[in-house]
Amino acid sequence: MLKNLTVQILIAGLSAVIAAKLIGDSSWLEEPTTFYELILMLKVAFLAALKMLIAPMIFFSLISAIANIGSVLKLRRLGSVTIAYYLMTTLIAIVLGLIAVFFIHPWESYPPTLEQSLTFSESRMIDPGSDSLIAILQQLLLMAFANPFHSLVNLNIVGIVTSAFLLGIAMVVSLGADSPLFGLVRDVNTIILKVLGWIIRCLPIGIFAILFDFALKLGVSDTFSADFLTQLLQFSILVTLLTLTHGFVVLPLIAWLSTGRSPVNLIQSLAQPLLVAFSTSSSAATLPVSMKTAEETLEVDRSVSSFVLPLGATMNMDGTALFEAVAAIFLAYLYGIELSTLMIFTVFLMAMISSIGAPGMPTASMSGMQIVLLAVGIPLEAIAILLVIERPLDTFRTMVNVQGDLIGTLVVQRFTQDRATPTSN
Ligand code: ASP
């Protein structure tokens, strides 16, 4: 049992938290001891190793996925089912969040604690109209059509995905099936996956270092009023419960309805990538583990998983969309801003767009959050409030983001393959 990677990760995570509580000292944050510096070095090195392969992996696995599909017709089918699944699940997540907040808003038993800090010029004057939407779209398009080399170096995931798509489709359309380029791309992909396998072996060490640091930093708090802290806590609990409901009830239900796979068995099969997502707070960094799980445990065809997962790691973020929508409603209340129906709809739309554009990195949705806040006239400084509680919440939403992608491989396989591959229950 100790040889099982999931068990090793669990033991590493638990011992990190216990060790941080027993031997850690918050003074280390100011004056790090050699031991703490060593932990930080391991953490940084492990995250760098995961990050090192993100760009080439997304790029080559998408090109090779498209090349493997081999025909534009099949690609269109796979693409449309995948996008339809992404949009549908993100939509469900946001609607779940908004409906729940409509009925459950515990923070409203306290007054809008930040109302006084709202100055006329920085809010309400912002028009939630088309200007901001066009500006966002323009920004997305500029990212999408950036120089591919620039995108690869700077980890511009939207750019990497777009160029991989264009190059992959052009390869299929213009080269004969016997072109050596197809083999080359496949080989590069295999080599990258091999290196990733080695990095995955080091997960227990990396997770120990990450969680030790995390546990040490937790507990260092700011000075806020008791009412405000209670409101923050209420928001955190609600958003976590909603995120988990989406991940552990809604998504498995979708998988069960479309593939017949039992929810309990499904969650068990996803344990490894979910733990990694939880500890790294990065869908992109979890991608290698997700790829392995989809192929080996979920038995999804590689042509499906290598298309759905890299694309999902950047486009499909149910947890992020839900978080952004609920956070916007919560912040609007704190600042005493009345949200009209149009504004709530704008929150919905912006949460959707920004979750599609957010890269799968820790705290990535904070940049997208600006779009949501600006659109409804909430001051941008509100982001600082979210940052206080951001880290623990990111763990859960990243987990659900990854869950959405993995369940997506099953659903997409079910609806794109003429004879669905039997799934083991
Ligand atoms: N950390 C999230 C992810 O990687 C993105 C976010 O919501 O900040 O999926």
Tab-separated table of C-alpha atoms and ligand atoms in Angstrom:
chain	number	residue	atom	x	y	z
A	1	MET	CA	0.000	0.000	0.000
A	2	LEU	CA	2.901	2.336	0.773
A	3	LYS	CA	4.049	1.947	-2.810
A	4	ASN	CA	0.803	3.512	-4.018
A	5	LEU	CA	1.450	7.113	-5.083
A	6	THR	CA	-1.936	8.351	-3.799
A	7	VAL	CA	-1.220	6.915	-0.353
A	8	GLN	CA	2.244	8.481	-0.407
A	9	ILE	CA	0.764	11.871	-1.344
A	10	LEU	CA	-1.803	11.619	1.453
A	11	ILE	CA	0.830	10.691	4.025
A	12	ALA	CA	3.107	13.491	2.789
A	13	GLY	CA	0.272	16.049	2.972
A	14	LEU	CA	-0.865	15.023	6.464
A	15	SER	CA	2.637	14.873	7.887
A	16	ALA	CA	3.397	18.305	6.395
A	17	VAL	CA	0.457	19.891	8.213
A	18	ILE	CA	1.259	18.075	11.479
A	19	ALA	CA	4.973	18.961	11.217
A	20	ALA	CA	4.174	22.618	10.540
A	21	LYS	CA	1.968	22.725	13.641
A	22	LEU	CA	4.438	20.856	15.853
A	23	ILE	CA	7.784	22.290	14.870
A	24	GLY	CA	6.900	25.317	12.719
A	25	ASP	CA	6.967	28.828	14.097
A	26	SER	CA	5.341	31.890	12.524
A	27	SER	CA	8.554	33.852	13.235
A	28	TRP	CA	10.133	31.793	10.424
A	29	LEU	CA	8.126	33.893	7.974
A	30	GLU	CA	10.165	36.933	9.031
A	31	GLU	CA	13.450	35.181	9.725
A	32	PRO	CA	13.533	31.842	7.905
A	33	THR	CA	15.586	29.074	9.482
A	34	THR	CA	17.748	26.815	7.303
A	35	PHE	CA	15.131	24.090	7.581
A	36	TYR	CA	12.336	26.400	6.375
A	37	GLU	CA	14.551	27.691	3.566
A	38	LEU	CA	15.107	24.106	2.497
A	39	ILE	CA	11.352	23.490	2.469
A	40	LEU	CA	10.838	26.647	0.389
A	41	MET	CA	13.567	25.552	-2.015
A	42	LEU	CA	11.890	22.156	-2.494
A	43	LYS	CA	8.528	23.842	-3.017
A	44	VAL	CA	9.862	26.285	-5.601
A	45	ALA	CA	11.875	23.601	-7.404
A	46	PHE	CA	8.941	21.221	-7.567
A	47	LEU	CA	6.545	23.853	-8.875
A	48	ALA	CA	9.174	24.986	-11.395
A	49	ALA	CA	9.602	21.393	-12.590
A	50	LEU	CA	5.860	21.073	-13.123
A	51	LYS	CA	5.691	24.459	-14.817
A	52	MET	CA	8.682	23.673	-17.034
A	53	LEU	CA	6.675	21.275	-19.156
A	54	ILE	CA	3.275	22.967	-19.200
A	55	ALA	CA	3.820	24.973	-22.403
A	56	PRO	CA	5.430	22.229	-24.525
A	57	MET	CA	2.973	19.670	-23.201
A	58	ILE	CA	-0.154	21.642	-24.079
A	59	PHE	CA	1.312	22.597	-27.450
A	60	PHE	CA	2.463	19.146	-28.562
A	61	SER	CA	-0.360	17.149	-27.044
A	62	LEU	CA	-2.944	19.327	-28.778
A	63	ILE	CA	-1.170	19.163	-32.139
A	64	SER	CA	-0.710	15.438	-31.819
A	65	ALA	CA	-4.330	15.015	-30.693
A	66	ILE	CA	-5.519	16.854	-33.791
A	67	ALA	CA	-3.075	14.942	-35.995
A	68	ASN	CA	-4.281	11.646	-34.486
A	69	ILE	CA	-7.895	12.494	-35.184
A	70	GLY	CA	-6.670	12.935	-38.729
A	71	SER	CA	-9.810	14.279	-40.345
A	72	VAL	CA	-11.389	17.686	-40.056
A	73	LEU	CA	-14.826	16.111	-39.983
A	74	LYS	CA	-14.052	13.997	-36.922
A	75	LEU	CA	-12.305	16.961	-35.346
A	76	ARG	CA	-15.383	19.093	-35.794
A	77	ARG	CA	-17.440	16.475	-33.964
A	78	LEU	CA	-14.962	16.109	-31.100
A	79	GLY	CA	-14.506	19.884	-30.882
A	80	SER	CA	-18.183	20.709	-30.813
A	81	VAL	CA	-19.066	18.074	-28.207
A	82	THR	CA	-16.135	19.196	-26.039
A	83	ILE	CA	-17.031	22.895	-26.221
A	84	ALA	CA	-20.707	22.119	-25.640
A	85	TYR	CA	-19.764	20.146	-22.504
A	86	TYR	CA	-17.493	22.927	-21.222
A	87	LEU	CA	-20.104	25.612	-21.741
A	88	MET	CA	-22.900	23.559	-20.275
A	89	THR	CA	-21.038	22.645	-17.078
A	90	THR	CA	-19.672	26.166	-16.557
A	91	LEU	CA	-23.167	27.512	-17.023
A	92	ILE	CA	-24.593	25.053	-14.483
A	93	ALA	CA	-21.868	26.044	-11.989
A	94	ILE	CA	-22.631	29.761	-12.269
A	95	VAL	CA	-26.396	29.246	-12.130
A	96	LEU	CA	-25.955	27.006	-9.066
A	97	GLY	CA	-23.900	29.746	-7.420
A	98	LEU	CA	-26.271	32.567	-8.291
A	99	ILE	CA	-29.438	30.708	-7.297
A	100	ALA	CA	-27.908	29.629	-3.998
A	101	VAL	CA	-26.765	33.167	-3.206
A	102	PHE	CA	-30.219	34.459	-4.059
A	103	PHE	CA	-31.657	32.360	-1.200
A	104	ILE	CA	-28.671	31.956	1.118
A	105	HIS	CA	-26.724	35.077	1.972
A	106	PRO	CA	-25.727	34.789	5.632
A	107	TRP	CA	-23.530	37.897	5.434
A	108	GLU	CA	-26.624	40.074	5.075
A	109	SER	CA	-27.340	39.701	8.797
A	110	TYR	CA	-24.504	42.212	9.229
A	111	PRO	CA	-24.467	45.678	7.677
A	112	PRO	CA	-22.510	46.331	4.460
A	113	THR	CA	-19.232	46.773	6.327
A	114	LEU	CA	-17.355	48.477	3.528
A	115	GLU	CA	-20.062	50.842	2.321
A	116	GLN	CA	-18.326	53.936	3.701
A	117	SER	CA	-15.122	53.175	1.831
A	118	LEU	CA	-16.911	53.440	-1.508
A	119	THR	CA	-16.213	56.747	-3.182
A	120	PHE	CA	-18.447	58.054	-5.908
A	121	SER	CA	-15.793	58.315	-8.574
A	122	GLU	CA	-14.530	54.757	-8.370
A	123	SER	CA	-17.835	52.965	-8.628
A	124	ARG	CA	-21.258	53.089	-10.185
A	125	MET	CA	-19.833	55.325	-12.881
A	126	ILE	CA	-18.502	52.274	-14.629
A	127	ASP	CA	-20.809	51.345	-17.431
A	128	PRO	CA	-21.490	47.627	-17.564
A	129	GLY	CA	-22.238	48.081	-21.261
A	130	SER	CA	-20.596	46.857	-24.424
A	131	ASP	CA	-17.412	48.901	-24.127
A	132	SER	CA	-15.928	46.750	-21.442
A	133	LEU	CA	-17.030	43.555	-23.190
A	134	ILE	CA	-15.381	44.573	-26.454
A	135	ALA	CA	-12.218	45.549	-24.628
A	136	ILE	CA	-12.117	42.129	-22.974
A	137	LEU	CA	-12.712	40.333	-26.249
A	138	GLN	CA	-9.999	42.376	-27.910
A	139	GLN	CA	-7.585	41.441	-25.135
A	140	LEU	CA	-8.473	37.773	-25.543
A	141	LEU	CA	-7.983	37.952	-29.328
A	142	LEU	CA	-4.592	39.626	-28.917
A	143	MET	CA	-3.546	36.852	-26.559
A	144	ALA	CA	-4.883	34.193	-28.928
A	145	PHE	CA	-3.036	35.478	-31.984
A	146	ALA	CA	0.274	36.247	-30.312
A	147	ASN	CA	3.525	34.993	-31.837
A	148	PRO	CA	3.565	31.244	-30.941
A	149	PHE	CA	7.184	31.387	-29.751
A	150	HIS	CA	6.345	34.326	-27.533
A	151	SER	CA	3.315	32.454	-26.186
A	152	LEU	CA	5.381	29.349	-25.417
A	153	VAL	CA	8.082	31.288	-23.607
A	154	ASN	CA	5.655	33.454	-21.649
A	155	LEU	CA	3.169	30.700	-20.864
A	156	ASN	CA	0.373	32.503	-22.668
A	157	ILE	CA	-1.955	29.513	-22.586
A	158	VAL	CA	-4.659	31.065	-24.774
A	159	GLY	CA	-1.971	31.764	-27.416
A	160	ILE	CA	-0.490	28.268	-27.122
A	161	VAL	CA	-3.882	26.630	-27.546
A	162	THR	CA	-4.767	28.798	-30.548
A	163	SER	CA	-1.482	28.244	-32.391
A	164	ALA	CA	-1.542	24.491	-31.658
A	165	PHE	CA	-5.057	24.356	-33.084
A	166	LEU	CA	-4.192	26.280	-36.217
A	167	LEU	CA	-0.969	24.349	-36.853
A	168	GLY	CA	-2.615	20.988	-36.125
A	169	ILE	CA	-5.518	21.638	-38.470
A	170	ALA	CA	-3.162	22.953	-41.176
A	171	MET	CA	-1.065	19.782	-40.819
A	172	VAL	CA	-4.096	17.546	-41.262
A	173	VAL	CA	-5.382	19.525	-44.239
A	174	SER	CA	-2.120	20.010	-46.116
A	175	LEU	CA	0.116	16.995	-45.356
A	176	GLY	CA	-0.320	13.401	-46.479
A	177	ALA	CA	-0.952	10.835	-43.728
A	178	ASP	CA	2.535	9.421	-44.394
A	179	SER	CA	4.294	12.714	-43.630
A	180	PRO	CA	7.147	12.160	-41.122
A	181	LEU	CA	5.993	15.268	-39.255
A	182	PHE	CA	3.089	13.333	-37.712
A	183	GLY	CA	5.473	10.739	-36.299
A	184	LEU	CA	7.803	13.458	-35.065
A	185	VAL	CA	5.069	15.279	-33.165
A	186	ARG	CA	3.892	12.006	-31.625
A	187	ASP	CA	7.444	11.128	-30.566
A	188	VAL	CA	8.049	14.534	-28.995
A	189	ASN	CA	4.795	14.077	-27.113
A	190	THR	CA	5.821	10.648	-25.842
A	191	ILE	CA	9.169	12.050	-24.635
A	192	ILE	CA	7.461	14.912	-22.790
A	193	LEU	CA	5.091	12.468	-21.087
A	194	LYS	CA	8.073	10.365	-19.991
A	195	VAL	CA	9.744	13.346	-18.319
A	196	LEU	CA	6.423	14.182	-16.675
A	197	GLY	CA	6.257	10.657	-15.295
A	198	TRP	CA	9.576	11.256	-13.539
A	199	ILE	CA	8.343	14.519	-12.062
A	200	ILE	CA	5.156	12.818	-10.872
A	201	ARG	CA	7.264	10.325	-8.907
A	202	CYS	CA	8.495	13.294	-6.843
A	203	LEU	CA	4.956	14.420	-5.944
A	204	PRO	CA	5.082	13.354	-2.272
A	205	ILE	CA	8.197	15.496	-1.664
A	206	GLY	CA	6.745	18.466	-3.544
A	207	ILE	CA	3.415	18.216	-1.756
A	208	PHE	CA	5.085	17.932	1.637
A	209	ALA	CA	6.974	21.183	0.971
A	210	ILE	CA	3.928	23.025	-0.417
A	211	LEU	CA	1.614	22.040	2.424
A	212	PHE	CA	4.190	22.682	5.137
A	213	ASP	CA	4.583	26.249	3.907
A	214	PHE	CA	0.827	26.613	3.484
A	215	ALA	CA	0.084	25.426	7.028
A	216	LEU	CA	2.729	27.734	8.439
A	217	LYS	CA	1.322	30.777	6.674
A	218	LEU	CA	-2.248	29.966	7.678
A	219	GLY	CA	-3.087	31.605	10.933
A	220	VAL	CA	-1.272	34.836	10.160
A	221	SER	CA	-4.216	37.160	9.889
A	222	ASP	CA	-4.945	40.805	9.330
A	223	THR	CA	-6.762	43.151	11.631
A	224	PHE	CA	-10.373	43.449	10.536
A	225	SER	CA	-13.580	44.080	12.419
A	226	ALA	CA	-15.295	41.035	13.899
A	227	ASP	CA	-18.412	41.594	11.738
A	228	PHE	CA	-16.360	41.752	8.615
A	229	LEU	CA	-14.370	38.644	9.517
A	230	THR	CA	-17.606	36.770	10.176
A	231	GLN	CA	-18.934	37.848	6.790
A	232	LEU	CA	-15.739	36.642	5.133
A	233	LEU	CA	-16.014	33.325	6.909
A	234	GLN	CA	-19.664	32.946	5.910
A	235	PHE	CA	-18.794	33.666	2.301
A	236	SER	CA	-15.888	31.197	2.376
A	237	ILE	CA	-18.004	28.403	3.812
A	238	LEU	CA	-20.849	29.007	1.363
A	239	VAL	CA	-18.613	29.173	-1.694
A	240	THR	CA	-16.739	26.038	-0.604
A	241	LEU	CA	-19.967	24.095	-0.075
A	242	LEU	CA	-21.305	25.195	-3.449
A	243	THR	CA	-18.056	24.310	-5.188
A	244	LEU	CA	-18.020	20.875	-3.590
A	245	THR	CA	-21.691	20.341	-4.476
A	246	HIS	CA	-20.880	21.075	-8.092
A	247	GLY	CA	-17.818	18.807	-8.052
A	248	PHE	CA	-19.129	15.899	-6.029
A	249	VAL	CA	-22.839	15.907	-6.899
A	250	VAL	CA	-23.558	17.724	-10.168
A	251	LEU	CA	-20.558	16.579	-12.234
A	252	PRO	CA	-20.682	12.905	-11.129
A	253	LEU	CA	-24.422	12.986	-11.878
A	254	ILE	CA	-23.695	14.203	-15.410
A	255	ALA	CA	-21.113	11.410	-15.761
A	256	TRP	CA	-23.551	8.849	-14.417
A	257	LEU	CA	-26.390	9.976	-16.693
A	258	SER	CA	-24.226	10.008	-19.785
A	259	THR	CA	-21.912	7.049	-19.216
A	260	GLY	CA	-23.526	4.981	-16.473
A	261	ARG	CA	-20.337	5.093	-14.381
A	262	SER	CA	-21.032	4.908	-10.656
A	263	PRO	CA	-20.278	8.206	-8.863
A	264	VAL	CA	-18.433	6.502	-5.967
A	265	ASN	CA	-16.200	4.541	-8.300
A	266	LEU	CA	-15.619	7.666	-10.356
A	267	ILE	CA	-14.506	9.806	-7.406
A	268	GLN	CA	-12.194	7.016	-6.255
A	269	SER	CA	-10.594	6.851	-9.698
A	270	LEU	CA	-10.029	10.599	-9.650
A	271	ALA	CA	-8.353	10.670	-6.209
A	272	GLN	CA	-4.826	11.193	-7.474
A	273	PRO	CA	-5.355	14.198	-9.757
A	274	LEU	CA	-7.797	15.731	-7.273
A	275	LEU	CA	-5.221	15.597	-4.500
A	276	VAL	CA	-2.604	17.124	-6.760
A	277	ALA	CA	-5.008	19.874	-7.842
A	278	PHE	CA	-5.874	20.519	-4.205
A	279	SER	CA	-2.218	20.843	-3.207
A	280	THR	CA	-0.886	22.759	-6.202
A	281	SER	CA	-3.950	24.998	-6.859
A	282	SER	CA	-3.085	24.744	-10.522
A	283	SER	CA	-5.072	22.908	-13.203
A	284	ALA	CA	-2.176	23.279	-15.615
A	285	ALA	CA	0.323	21.783	-13.171
A	286	THR	CA	-2.096	18.906	-12.545
A	287	LEU	CA	-2.405	18.220	-16.260
A	288	PRO	CA	0.254	15.463	-16.383
A	289	VAL	CA	-1.448	13.540	-13.582
A	290	SER	CA	-4.866	14.085	-15.179
A	291	MET	CA	-3.567	12.750	-18.508
A	292	LYS	CA	-2.254	9.613	-16.830
A	293	THR	CA	-5.467	9.050	-14.873
A	294	ALA	CA	-7.688	9.576	-17.921
A	295	GLU	CA	-5.769	7.053	-19.977
A	296	GLU	CA	-4.863	4.454	-17.373
A	297	THR	CA	-7.639	4.605	-14.784
A	298	LEU	CA	-10.638	5.981	-16.666
A	299	GLU	CA	-9.536	4.095	-19.803
A	300	VAL	CA	-10.314	7.014	-22.056
A	301	ASP	CA	-8.918	6.872	-25.567
A	302	ARG	CA	-5.743	8.943	-25.892
A	303	SER	CA	-7.180	10.795	-28.915
A	304	VAL	CA	-9.959	12.095	-26.648
A	305	SER	CA	-7.987	12.777	-23.449
A	306	SER	CA	-5.121	14.565	-25.186
A	307	PHE	CA	-7.676	16.894	-26.754
A	308	VAL	CA	-10.137	17.443	-23.917
A	309	LEU	CA	-7.670	17.787	-21.012
A	310	PRO	CA	-5.161	20.399	-22.254
A	311	LEU	CA	-8.012	22.448	-23.654
A	312	GLY	CA	-10.005	22.048	-20.451
A	313	ALA	CA	-7.048	23.047	-18.245
A	314	THR	CA	-7.353	26.523	-19.692
A	315	MET	CA	-10.935	26.837	-20.930
A	316	ASN	CA	-13.070	24.826	-18.582
A	317	MET	CA	-13.082	26.121	-15.021
A	318	ASP	CA	-16.378	25.461	-13.301
A	319	GLY	CA	-15.005	26.140	-9.811
A	320	THR	CA	-13.498	29.433	-10.920
A	321	ALA	CA	-16.670	30.621	-12.659
A	322	LEU	CA	-18.802	29.755	-9.626
A	323	PHE	CA	-16.358	31.474	-7.268
A	324	GLU	CA	-16.214	34.658	-9.348
A	325	ALA	CA	-19.988	34.964	-9.643
A	326	VAL	CA	-20.660	34.390	-5.927
A	327	ALA	CA	-17.729	36.637	-4.919
A	328	ALA	CA	-19.073	39.495	-7.047
A	329	ILE	CA	-22.501	39.273	-5.389
A	330	PHE	CA	-20.874	39.112	-1.934
A	331	LEU	CA	-18.600	42.098	-2.582
A	332	ALA	CA	-21.446	44.126	-4.040
A	333	TYR	CA	-23.300	43.648	-0.755
A	334	LEU	CA	-20.256	44.573	1.347
A	335	TYR	CA	-19.922	47.810	-0.601
A	336	GLY	CA	-23.650	48.468	-0.443
A	337	ILE	CA	-24.120	48.273	-4.210
A	338	GLU	CA	-27.604	47.328	-5.400
A	339	LEU	CA	-27.370	44.900	-8.284
A	340	SER	CA	-30.061	45.194	-10.934
A	341	THR	CA	-31.127	42.171	-12.989
A	342	LEU	CA	-28.977	43.450	-15.845
A	343	MET	CA	-26.005	43.664	-13.550
A	344	ILE	CA	-26.538	40.136	-12.247
A	345	PHE	CA	-26.691	38.952	-15.842
A	346	THR	CA	-23.450	40.861	-16.502
A	347	VAL	CA	-21.825	39.124	-13.526
A	348	PHE	CA	-22.941	35.821	-15.003
A	349	LEU	CA	-21.524	36.621	-18.440
A	350	MET	CA	-18.269	38.061	-17.166
A	351	ALA	CA	-17.676	35.157	-14.787
A	352	MET	CA	-18.112	32.864	-17.767
A	353	ILE	CA	-15.742	34.804	-20.017
A	354	SER	CA	-13.096	35.347	-17.395
A	355	SER	CA	-13.113	31.697	-16.318
A	356	ILE	CA	-12.497	30.724	-19.946
A	357	GLY	CA	-9.614	33.185	-20.207
A	358	ALA	CA	-8.011	32.439	-16.814
A	359	PRO	CA	-4.888	30.294	-17.008
A	360	GLY	CA	-4.833	27.213	-14.783
A	361	MET	CA	-2.424	28.699	-12.262
A	362	PRO	CA	-2.735	29.425	-8.544
A	363	THR	CA	-4.810	32.558	-7.867
A	364	ALA	CA	-5.201	33.051	-11.628
A	365	SER	CA	-8.850	33.987	-11.329
A	366	MET	CA	-7.899	37.132	-9.408
A	367	SER	CA	-6.910	38.798	-12.671
A	368	GLY	CA	-10.155	37.694	-14.313
A	369	MET	CA	-12.027	38.874	-11.245
A	370	GLN	CA	-11.145	42.440	-12.194
A	371	ILE	CA	-13.303	42.128	-15.293
A	372	VAL	CA	-16.266	40.949	-13.238
A	373	LEU	CA	-15.832	43.684	-10.636
A	374	LEU	CA	-15.346	46.461	-13.173
A	375	ALA	CA	-18.399	45.386	-15.084
A	376	VAL	CA	-20.693	45.941	-12.122
A	377	GLY	CA	-18.927	48.893	-10.540
A	378	ILE	CA	-17.279	47.225	-7.553
A	379	PRO	CA	-13.987	48.935	-6.672
A	380	LEU	CA	-10.952	46.975	-7.772
A	381	GLU	CA	-9.438	47.219	-4.316
A	382	ALA	CA	-12.050	44.628	-3.331
A	383	ILE	CA	-9.662	42.085	-4.791
A	384	ALA	CA	-7.431	42.645	-1.770
A	385	ILE	CA	-10.298	41.386	0.408
A	386	LEU	CA	-10.591	38.251	-1.645
A	387	LEU	CA	-6.850	37.723	-1.482
A	388	VAL	CA	-7.113	37.316	2.294
A	389	ILE	CA	-9.161	34.147	1.869
A	390	GLU	CA	-8.078	33.295	-1.631
A	391	ARG	CA	-5.504	30.549	-0.987
A	392	PRO	CA	-7.639	28.014	0.869
A	393	LEU	CA	-10.561	28.608	-1.505
A	394	ASP	CA	-8.367	28.147	-4.562
A	395	THR	CA	-7.551	24.594	-3.460
A	396	PHE	CA	-11.191	23.503	-3.681
A	397	ARG	CA	-12.043	25.334	-6.874
A	398	THR	CA	-8.961	24.011	-8.670
A	399	MET	CA	-9.954	20.514	-7.603
A	400	VAL	CA	-13.395	20.998	-9.131
A	401	ASN	CA	-11.891	22.612	-12.248
A	402	VAL	CA	-9.804	19.482	-12.780
A	403	GLN	CA	-12.757	17.238	-11.985
A	404	GLY	CA	-14.769	18.987	-14.700
A	405	ASP	CA	-12.057	18.273	-17.265
A	406	LEU	CA	-11.639	14.627	-16.303
A	407	ILE	CA	-15.359	13.932	-16.285
A	408	GLY	CA	-15.410	15.749	-19.616
A	409	THR	CA	-13.160	13.076	-21.146
A	410	LEU	CA	-15.733	10.411	-20.265
A	411	VAL	CA	-18.704	12.418	-21.509
A	412	VAL	CA	-16.956	13.460	-24.721
A	413	GLN	CA	-15.804	9.893	-25.377
A	414	ARG	CA	-19.344	8.672	-24.861
A	415	PHE	CA	-20.811	11.147	-27.363
A	416	THR	CA	-18.118	11.111	-30.013
A	417	GLN	CA	-17.305	7.470	-30.429
A	418	ASP	CA	-19.771	5.608	-32.546
A	419	ARG	CA	-19.428	2.542	-30.414
A	420	ALA	CA	-18.877	3.825	-26.891
A	421	THR	CA	-15.991	2.133	-25.139
A	422	PRO	CA	-17.371	0.108	-22.265
A	423	THR	CA	-16.651	1.679	-18.907
A	424	SER	CA	-15.711	-0.357	-15.881
A	425	ASN	CA	-17.913	0.184	-12.872
B	1	ASP	N1	-6.174	27.985	-9.575
B	1	ASP	C1	-7.214	27.758	-10.543
B	1	ASP	C2	-6.823	26.653	-11.480
B	1	ASP	O1	-5.657	26.440	-11.707
B	1	ASP	C3	-7.543	28.985	-11.317
B	1	ASP	C4	-8.171	29.985	-10.391
B	1	ASP	O2	-9.406	29.925	-10.236
B	1	ASP	O3	-7.462	30.798	-9.800
B	1	ASP	O4	-7.662	25.990	-12.019
